[in-house]
Coordinates of C-alpha atoms in Angstrom, one line a residue:
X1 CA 0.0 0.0 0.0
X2 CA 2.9 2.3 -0.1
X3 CA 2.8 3.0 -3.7
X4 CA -0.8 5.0 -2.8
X5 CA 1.2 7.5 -0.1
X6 CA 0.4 11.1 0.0
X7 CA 2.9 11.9 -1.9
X8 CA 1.8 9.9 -5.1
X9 CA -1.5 12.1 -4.4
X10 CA 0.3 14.9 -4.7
X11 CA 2.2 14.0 -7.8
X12 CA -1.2 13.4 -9.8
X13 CA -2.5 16.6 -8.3
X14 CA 0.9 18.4 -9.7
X15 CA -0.2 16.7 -12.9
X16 CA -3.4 17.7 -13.2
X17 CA -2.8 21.2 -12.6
X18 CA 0.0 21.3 -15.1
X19 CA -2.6 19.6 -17.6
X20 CA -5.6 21.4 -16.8
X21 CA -4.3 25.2 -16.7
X22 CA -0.9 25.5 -18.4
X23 CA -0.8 27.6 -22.1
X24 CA -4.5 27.9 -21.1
X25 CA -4.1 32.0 -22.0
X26 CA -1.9 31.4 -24.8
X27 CA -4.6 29.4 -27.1
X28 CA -7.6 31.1 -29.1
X29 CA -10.9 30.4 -28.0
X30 CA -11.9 27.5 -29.6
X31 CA -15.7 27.4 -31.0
X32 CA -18.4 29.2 -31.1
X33 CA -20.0 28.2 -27.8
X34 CA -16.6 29.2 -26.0
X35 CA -16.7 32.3 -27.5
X36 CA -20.2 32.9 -26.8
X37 CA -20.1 32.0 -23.4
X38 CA -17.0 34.8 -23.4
X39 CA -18.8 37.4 -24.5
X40 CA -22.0 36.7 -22.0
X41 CA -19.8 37.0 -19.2
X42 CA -18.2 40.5 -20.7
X43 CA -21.5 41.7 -21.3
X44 CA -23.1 40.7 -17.9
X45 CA -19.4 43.2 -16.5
X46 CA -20.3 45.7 -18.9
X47 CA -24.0 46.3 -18.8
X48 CA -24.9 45.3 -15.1
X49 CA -27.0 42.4 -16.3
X50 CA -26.2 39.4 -14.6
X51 CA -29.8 37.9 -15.8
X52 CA -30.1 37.4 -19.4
X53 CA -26.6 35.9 -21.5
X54 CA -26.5 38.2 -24.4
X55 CA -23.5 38.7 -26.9
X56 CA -24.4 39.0 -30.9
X57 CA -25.2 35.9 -32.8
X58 CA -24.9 33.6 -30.1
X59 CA -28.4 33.0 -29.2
X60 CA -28.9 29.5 -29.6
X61 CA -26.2 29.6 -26.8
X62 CA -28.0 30.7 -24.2
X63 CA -27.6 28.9 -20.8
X64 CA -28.8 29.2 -17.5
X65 CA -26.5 31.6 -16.0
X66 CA -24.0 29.8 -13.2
X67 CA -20.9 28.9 -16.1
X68 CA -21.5 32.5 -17.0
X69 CA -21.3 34.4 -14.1
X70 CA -18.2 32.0 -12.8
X71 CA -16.5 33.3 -15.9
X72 CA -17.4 37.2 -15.0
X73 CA -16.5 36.3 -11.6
X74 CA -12.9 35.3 -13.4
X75 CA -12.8 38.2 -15.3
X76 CA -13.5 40.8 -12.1
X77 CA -9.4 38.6 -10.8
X78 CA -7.7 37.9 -13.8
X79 CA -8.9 40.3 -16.1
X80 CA -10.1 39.6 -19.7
X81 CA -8.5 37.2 -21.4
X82 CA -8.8 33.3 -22.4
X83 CA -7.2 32.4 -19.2
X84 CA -10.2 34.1 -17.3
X85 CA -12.8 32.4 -19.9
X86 CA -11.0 28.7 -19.3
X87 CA -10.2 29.0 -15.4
X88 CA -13.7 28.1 -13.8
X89 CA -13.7 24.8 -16.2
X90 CA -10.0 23.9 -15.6
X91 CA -10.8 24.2 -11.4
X92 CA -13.8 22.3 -11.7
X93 CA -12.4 19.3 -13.5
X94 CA -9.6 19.6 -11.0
X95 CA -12.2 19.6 -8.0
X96 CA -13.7 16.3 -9.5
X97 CA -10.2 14.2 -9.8
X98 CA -10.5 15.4 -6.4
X99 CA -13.7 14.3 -5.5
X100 CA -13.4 11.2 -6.9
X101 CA -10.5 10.0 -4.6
X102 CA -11.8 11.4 -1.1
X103 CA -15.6 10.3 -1.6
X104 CA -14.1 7.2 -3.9
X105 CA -11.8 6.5 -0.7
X106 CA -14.5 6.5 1.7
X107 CA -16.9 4.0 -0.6
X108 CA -14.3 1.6 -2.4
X109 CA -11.0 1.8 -0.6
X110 CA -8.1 4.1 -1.3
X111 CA -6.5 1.8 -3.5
X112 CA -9.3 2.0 -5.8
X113 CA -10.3 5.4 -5.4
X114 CA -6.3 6.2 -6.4
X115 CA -6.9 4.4 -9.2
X116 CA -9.5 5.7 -10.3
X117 CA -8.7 9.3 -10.2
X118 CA -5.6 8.0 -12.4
X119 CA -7.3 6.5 -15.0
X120 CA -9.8 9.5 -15.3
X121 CA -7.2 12.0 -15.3
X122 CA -5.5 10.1 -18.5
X123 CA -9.1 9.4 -20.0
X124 CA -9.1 11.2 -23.5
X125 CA -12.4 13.4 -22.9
X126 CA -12.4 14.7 -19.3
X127 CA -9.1 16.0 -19.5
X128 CA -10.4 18.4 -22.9
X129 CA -13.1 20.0 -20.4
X130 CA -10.7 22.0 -18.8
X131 CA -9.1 23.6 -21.3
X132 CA -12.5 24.7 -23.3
X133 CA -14.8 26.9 -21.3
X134 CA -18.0 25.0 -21.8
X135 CA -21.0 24.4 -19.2
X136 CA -20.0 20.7 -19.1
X137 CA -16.5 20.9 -16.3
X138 CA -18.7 22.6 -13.9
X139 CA -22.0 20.2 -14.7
X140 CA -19.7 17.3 -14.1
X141 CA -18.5 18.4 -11.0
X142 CA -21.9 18.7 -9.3
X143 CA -23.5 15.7 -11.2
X144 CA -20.4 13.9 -9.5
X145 CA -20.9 15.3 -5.9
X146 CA -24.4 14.2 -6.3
X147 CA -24.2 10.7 -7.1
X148 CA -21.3 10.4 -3.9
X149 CA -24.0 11.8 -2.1
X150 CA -26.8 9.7 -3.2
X151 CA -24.7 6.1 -2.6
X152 CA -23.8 7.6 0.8
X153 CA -27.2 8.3 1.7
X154 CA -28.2 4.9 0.5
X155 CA -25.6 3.4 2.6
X156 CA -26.6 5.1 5.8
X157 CA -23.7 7.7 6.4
X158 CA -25.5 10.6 7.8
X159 CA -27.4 13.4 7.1
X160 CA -24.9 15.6 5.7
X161 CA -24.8 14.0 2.3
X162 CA -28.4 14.7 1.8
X163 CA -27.6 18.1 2.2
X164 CA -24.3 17.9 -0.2
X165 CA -27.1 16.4 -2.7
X166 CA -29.6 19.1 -2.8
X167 CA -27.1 21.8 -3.0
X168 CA -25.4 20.3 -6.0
X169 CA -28.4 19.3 -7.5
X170 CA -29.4 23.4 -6.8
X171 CA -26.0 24.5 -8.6
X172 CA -26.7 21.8 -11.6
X173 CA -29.7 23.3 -12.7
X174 CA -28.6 26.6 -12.1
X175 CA -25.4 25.1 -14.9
X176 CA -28.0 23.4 -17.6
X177 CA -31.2 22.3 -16.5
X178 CA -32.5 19.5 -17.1
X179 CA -29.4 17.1 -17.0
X180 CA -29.3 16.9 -13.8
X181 CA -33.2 15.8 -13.2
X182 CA -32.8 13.0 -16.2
X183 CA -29.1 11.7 -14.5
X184 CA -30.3 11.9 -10.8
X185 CA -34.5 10.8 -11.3
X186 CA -32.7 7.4 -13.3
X187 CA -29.9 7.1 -11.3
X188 CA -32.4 7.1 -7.8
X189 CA -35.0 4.9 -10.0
X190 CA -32.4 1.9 -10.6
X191 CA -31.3 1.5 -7.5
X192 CA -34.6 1.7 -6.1
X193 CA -35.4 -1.4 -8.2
X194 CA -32.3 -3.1 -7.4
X195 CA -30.3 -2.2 -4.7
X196 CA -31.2 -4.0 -0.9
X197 CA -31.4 -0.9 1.4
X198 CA -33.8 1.2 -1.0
X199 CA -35.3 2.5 1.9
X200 CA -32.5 4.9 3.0
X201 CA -33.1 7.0 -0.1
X202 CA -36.0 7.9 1.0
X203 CA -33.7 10.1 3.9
X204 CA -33.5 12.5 0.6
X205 CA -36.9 13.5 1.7
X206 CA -37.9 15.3 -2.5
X207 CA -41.0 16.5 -1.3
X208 CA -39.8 18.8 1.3
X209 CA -35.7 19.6 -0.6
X210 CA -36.8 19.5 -4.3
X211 CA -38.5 22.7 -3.7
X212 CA -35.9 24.1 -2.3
X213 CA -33.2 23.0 -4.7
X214 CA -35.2 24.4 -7.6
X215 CA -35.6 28.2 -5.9
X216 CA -32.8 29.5 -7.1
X217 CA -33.2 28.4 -10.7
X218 CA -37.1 29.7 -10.1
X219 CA -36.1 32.7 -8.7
X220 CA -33.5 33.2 -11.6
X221 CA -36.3 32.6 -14.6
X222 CA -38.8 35.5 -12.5
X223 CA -36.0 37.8 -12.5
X224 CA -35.2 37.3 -16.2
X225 CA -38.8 37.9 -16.7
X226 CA -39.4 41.0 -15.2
X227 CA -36.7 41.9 -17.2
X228 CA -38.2 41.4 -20.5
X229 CA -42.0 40.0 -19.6
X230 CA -41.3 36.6 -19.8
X231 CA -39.2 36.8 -23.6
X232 CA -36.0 34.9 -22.8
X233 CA -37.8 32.1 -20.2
X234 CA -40.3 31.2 -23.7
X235 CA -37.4 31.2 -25.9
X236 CA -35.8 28.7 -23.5
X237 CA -38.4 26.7 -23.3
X238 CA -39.1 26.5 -26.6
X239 CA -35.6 26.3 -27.5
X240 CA -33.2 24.5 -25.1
X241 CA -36.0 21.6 -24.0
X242 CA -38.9 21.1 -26.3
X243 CA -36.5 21.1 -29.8
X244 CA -34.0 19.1 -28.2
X245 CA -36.3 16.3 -26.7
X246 CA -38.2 16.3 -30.2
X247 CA -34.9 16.4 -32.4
X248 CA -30.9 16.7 -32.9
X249 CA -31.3 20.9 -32.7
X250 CA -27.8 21.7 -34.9
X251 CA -27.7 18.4 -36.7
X252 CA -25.4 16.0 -34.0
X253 CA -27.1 13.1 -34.2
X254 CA -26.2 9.3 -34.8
X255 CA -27.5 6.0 -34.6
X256 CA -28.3 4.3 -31.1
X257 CA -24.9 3.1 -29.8
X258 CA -23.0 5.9 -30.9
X259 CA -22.1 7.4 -26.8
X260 CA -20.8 4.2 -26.3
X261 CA -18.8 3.8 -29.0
X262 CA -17.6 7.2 -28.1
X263 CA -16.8 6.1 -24.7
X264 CA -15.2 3.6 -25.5
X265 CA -13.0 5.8 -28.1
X266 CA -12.1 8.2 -25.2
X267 CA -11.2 5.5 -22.9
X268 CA -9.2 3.2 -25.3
X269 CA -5.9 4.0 -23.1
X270 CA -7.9 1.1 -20.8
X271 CA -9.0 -0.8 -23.2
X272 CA -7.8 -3.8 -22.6
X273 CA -9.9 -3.2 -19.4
X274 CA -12.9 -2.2 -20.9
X275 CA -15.0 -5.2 -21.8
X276 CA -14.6 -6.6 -18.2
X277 CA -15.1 -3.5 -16.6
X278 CA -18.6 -2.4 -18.0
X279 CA -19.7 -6.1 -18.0
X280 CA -18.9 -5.6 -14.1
X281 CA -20.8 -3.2 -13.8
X282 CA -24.2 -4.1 -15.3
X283 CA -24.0 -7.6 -14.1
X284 CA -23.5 -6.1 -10.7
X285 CA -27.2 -5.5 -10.8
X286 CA -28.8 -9.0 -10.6
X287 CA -25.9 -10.4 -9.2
X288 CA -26.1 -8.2 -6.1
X289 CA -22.9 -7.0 -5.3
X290 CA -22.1 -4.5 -3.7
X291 CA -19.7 -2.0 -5.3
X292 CA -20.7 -3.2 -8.8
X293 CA -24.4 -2.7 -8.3
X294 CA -23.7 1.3 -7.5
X295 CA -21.4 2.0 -10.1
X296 CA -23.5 -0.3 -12.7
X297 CA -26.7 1.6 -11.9
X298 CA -24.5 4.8 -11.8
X299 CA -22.9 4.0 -15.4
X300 CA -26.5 3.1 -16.5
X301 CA -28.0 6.3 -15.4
X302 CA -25.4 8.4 -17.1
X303 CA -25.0 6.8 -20.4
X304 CA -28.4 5.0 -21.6
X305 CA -30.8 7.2 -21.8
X306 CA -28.9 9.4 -24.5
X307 CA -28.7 6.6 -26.9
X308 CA -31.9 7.0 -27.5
X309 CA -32.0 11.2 -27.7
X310 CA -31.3 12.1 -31.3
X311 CA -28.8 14.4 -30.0
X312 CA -25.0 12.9 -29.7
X313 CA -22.6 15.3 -28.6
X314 CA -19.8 13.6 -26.4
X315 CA -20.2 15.8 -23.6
X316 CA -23.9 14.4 -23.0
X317 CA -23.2 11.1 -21.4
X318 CA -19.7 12.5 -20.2
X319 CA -21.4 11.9 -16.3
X320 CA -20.8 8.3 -17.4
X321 CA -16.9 8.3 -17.2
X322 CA -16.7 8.5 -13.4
X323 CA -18.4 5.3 -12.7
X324 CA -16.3 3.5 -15.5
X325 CA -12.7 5.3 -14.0
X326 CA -13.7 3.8 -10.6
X327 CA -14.6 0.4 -12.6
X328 CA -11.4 0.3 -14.4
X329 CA -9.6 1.0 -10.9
X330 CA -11.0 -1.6 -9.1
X331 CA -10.0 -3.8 -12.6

């Protein structure tokens, strides 16, 4: 057990902020939803309105605001520049390599959890995140600290993590929406079905915190619409949920199979592990056991449900790659 010393931590930490924030100011802004979300955060500095993202011809960018005003927040200590733009993605992709081993320690063991923050830290896709300011870094982040939070409060390990879970599920929505409520409502749903002490989730207690966890995304949207009678919140709606649900929006679309295929592309440093590791992880189900059935119903909740949206960008089942990090560790 030597080899997984503080120090080792430390080197992979080292690594990670080399990787995730070095030449980040010396690189152009990549595409046009980095630049848009660059020029919302400018424009939110220079008008006074931190409500509505608005920067010309990036419409069909349009967020909810939390990636936007963590980029103005950059701005106000760095200044205006693409280190600013890329800093709040780079740090949140740190925090989750982080995550991972501390709340992966405490679930799977330390070897694992050392692992596993390895291997997803030399993953092909994760890694990108930080160094393009896009709303998925920060969405991974909290999608992350919610599903520790949900398999501790399924395991009986206090009332703290139920806490942890509403406010990250709060600060997802306030990041994209409706990810969050797809990842977490399937996520809870299979291990409901499968997992033996079901009845601890029910310490999550939606009737009383969902309320509360969607206030400040409410109390955002009647803001925005005071603002403008009600303009941007239709456009959203109209926009961002109903023409994605019905259809590939800007023509990324694919055949069923395609996220895993992808996964598998961005993992293929492991993937010699693969196979074994995902078959782990969904027989862990019906088999019972107990670190395979949470990261099975984890992988599950994060990938499957997008093969069957017409939409395939990458960064949609990107939630995914945690569980299969912490399955290739324990491989």
């Amino acid at each position: 057990m030597a080899i997984f010393s503080k120090k080792y931590l430390y080197l992979f930490l080292l690594y990670a902020i080399v990787i995730c924030f070095v030449h980040n100011n010396s690189i152009s802004l990549w595409d046009q939803d980095e630049s848009a979300y660059a020029g919302f955060a400018k424009n939110m500095i220079e008008s006074g309105n931190w409500l509505i993202p608005d920067f010309m011809w990036s419409d069909i960018h349009r967020k909810p605001p939390l990636h936007f005003w963590n980029i103005a927040i950059s701005y106000k200590i760095f200044g205006i520049n693409e280190f600013s733009v890329r800093f709040p993605s780079a740090l949140f992709i740190i925090l989750t390599y982080l995550i991972v081993y501390f709340q992966g320690k405490t679930l799977f063991g330390e070897k694992t959890a050392f692992m596993s923050s390895i291997v997803l830290g030399t993953s092909l896709f994760v890694p990108i995140l930080a160094k393009v300011s896009v709303t998925d870094a920060t969405l991974l982040f909290f999608s992350t600290l919610c599903a520790f939070s949900i398999l501790q409060t399924l395991l009986n390990k206090g009332f703290v993590h139920v806490i942890v879970f509403w406010c990250s599920f709060a600060m997802a929505l306030l990041t994209k929406g409706p990810p969050i409520i797809i990842f977490c409502s399937v996520f809870i749903f299979i291990l409901f079905i499968f997992h033996p002490a079901r009845k601890n989730l029910i310490k999550l207690h939606p009737w009383f915190f969902l309320p509360l966890a969607i206030a400040p995304l409410y109390t955002w949207g009647y803001l925005t619409t005071e603002n403008d009678n009600g303009a941007f919140i239709k456009w959203m709606i109209d926009w961002y949920i109903l023409k994605r649900i019905g259809g590939s929006v800007l023509g990324q679309t694919g055949p069923p199979g395609t996220h895993l295929l992808l996964i598998t592309a961005f993992f293929i440093p492991y993937l010699m592990f693969l196979p074994s590791s995902i078959w782990n992880g969904i027989r862990g189900l019906w088999k019972r056991e107990p670190d395979n059935i949470l990261l099975g119903s984890w992988f599950i909740a994060g990938w499957l449900i997008y093969e069957f949206s017409p939409s395939k960008l990458p960064a949609y089942s990107v939630v995914a790659h945690i569980p299969l990090a912490i399955l290739i560790g324990k491989t």
